[in-house]
Short mmCIF file of C-alpha atoms in Angstrom, two decimals:
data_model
loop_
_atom_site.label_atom_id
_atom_site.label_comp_id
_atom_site.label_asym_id
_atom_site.label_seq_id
_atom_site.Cartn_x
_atom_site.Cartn_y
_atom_site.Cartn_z
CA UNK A 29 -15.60 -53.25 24.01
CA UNK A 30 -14.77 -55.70 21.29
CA UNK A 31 -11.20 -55.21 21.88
CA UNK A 32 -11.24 -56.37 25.33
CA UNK A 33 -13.22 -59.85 24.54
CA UNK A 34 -10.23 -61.83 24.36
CA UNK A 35 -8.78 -61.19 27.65
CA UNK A 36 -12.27 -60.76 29.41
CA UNK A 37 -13.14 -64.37 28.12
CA UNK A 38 -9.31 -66.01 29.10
CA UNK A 39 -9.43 -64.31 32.65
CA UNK A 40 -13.27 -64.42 33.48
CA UNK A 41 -13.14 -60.65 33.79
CA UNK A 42 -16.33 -58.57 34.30
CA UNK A 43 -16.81 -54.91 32.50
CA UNK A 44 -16.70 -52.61 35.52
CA UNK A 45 -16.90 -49.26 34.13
CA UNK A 46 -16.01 -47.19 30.88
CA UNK A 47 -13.26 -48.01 28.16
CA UNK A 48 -10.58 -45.23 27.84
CA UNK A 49 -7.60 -45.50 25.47
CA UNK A 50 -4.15 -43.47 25.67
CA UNK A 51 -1.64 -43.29 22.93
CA UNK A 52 0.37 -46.56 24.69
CA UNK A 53 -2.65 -48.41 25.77
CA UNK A 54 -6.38 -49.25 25.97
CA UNK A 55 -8.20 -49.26 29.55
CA UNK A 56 -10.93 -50.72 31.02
CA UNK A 57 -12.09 -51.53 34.79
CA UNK A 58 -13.09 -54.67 35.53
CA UNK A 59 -13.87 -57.07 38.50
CA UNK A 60 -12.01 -60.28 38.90
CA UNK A 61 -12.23 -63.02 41.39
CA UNK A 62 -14.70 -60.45 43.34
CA UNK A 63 -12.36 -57.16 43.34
CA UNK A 64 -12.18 -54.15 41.39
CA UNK A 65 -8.99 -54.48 38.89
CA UNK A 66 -8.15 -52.42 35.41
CA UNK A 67 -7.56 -54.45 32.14
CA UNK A 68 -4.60 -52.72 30.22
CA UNK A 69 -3.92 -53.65 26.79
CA UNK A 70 -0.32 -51.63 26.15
CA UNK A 71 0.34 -50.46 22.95
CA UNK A 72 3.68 -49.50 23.33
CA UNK A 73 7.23 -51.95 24.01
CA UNK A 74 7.96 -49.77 27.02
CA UNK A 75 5.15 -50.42 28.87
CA UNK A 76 4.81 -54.04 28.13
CA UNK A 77 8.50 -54.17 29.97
CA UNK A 78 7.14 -52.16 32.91
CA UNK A 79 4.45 -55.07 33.26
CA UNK A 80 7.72 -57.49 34.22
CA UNK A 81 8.21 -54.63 36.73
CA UNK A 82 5.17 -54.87 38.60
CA UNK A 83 5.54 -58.39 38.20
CA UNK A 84 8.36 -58.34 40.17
CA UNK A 85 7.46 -55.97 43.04
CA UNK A 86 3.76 -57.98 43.58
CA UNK A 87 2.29 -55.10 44.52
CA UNK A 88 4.84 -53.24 46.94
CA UNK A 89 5.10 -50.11 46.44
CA UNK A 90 3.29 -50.13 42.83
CA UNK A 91 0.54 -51.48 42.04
CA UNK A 92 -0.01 -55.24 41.89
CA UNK A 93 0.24 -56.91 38.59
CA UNK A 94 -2.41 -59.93 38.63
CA UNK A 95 -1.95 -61.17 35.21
CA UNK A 96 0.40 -60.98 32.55
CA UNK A 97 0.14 -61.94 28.96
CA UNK A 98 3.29 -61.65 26.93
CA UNK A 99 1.35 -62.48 23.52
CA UNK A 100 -0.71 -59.20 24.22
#
């Protein structure tokens, strides 16, 4: 859970469930602002280029990006 402090703390995230990690990224449910969300912490520079993605579509037809952190 340690890994997820920074983020949890900067976007006054709540734990909602259990950790997971995949070879591009580490996982973790949350709540924010009062609905259930997932914290991902990518690993990999492919995926931190499909966050821009979602970014872009807001949540048509994929799902919706809330936050994005290019230092992650």
């Amino acid at each position: 859970m340690q890994r997820f402090q920074p983020w949890l703390r900067r976007w006054d995230l709540r734990p909602d469930g259990t950790a997971l990690a995949t070879a591009r990224a580490d996982l973790l449910p949350v709540i924010w602002r009062r609905r259930p969300a997932m914290l991902k912490i990518s690993h990999d520079p492919e995926e931190k280029a499909g966050a821009r993605g979602l970014a872009w579509w807001r949540g048509g037809g994929a799902a919706e990006g809330l936050a994005l952190d290019g230092a992650a």
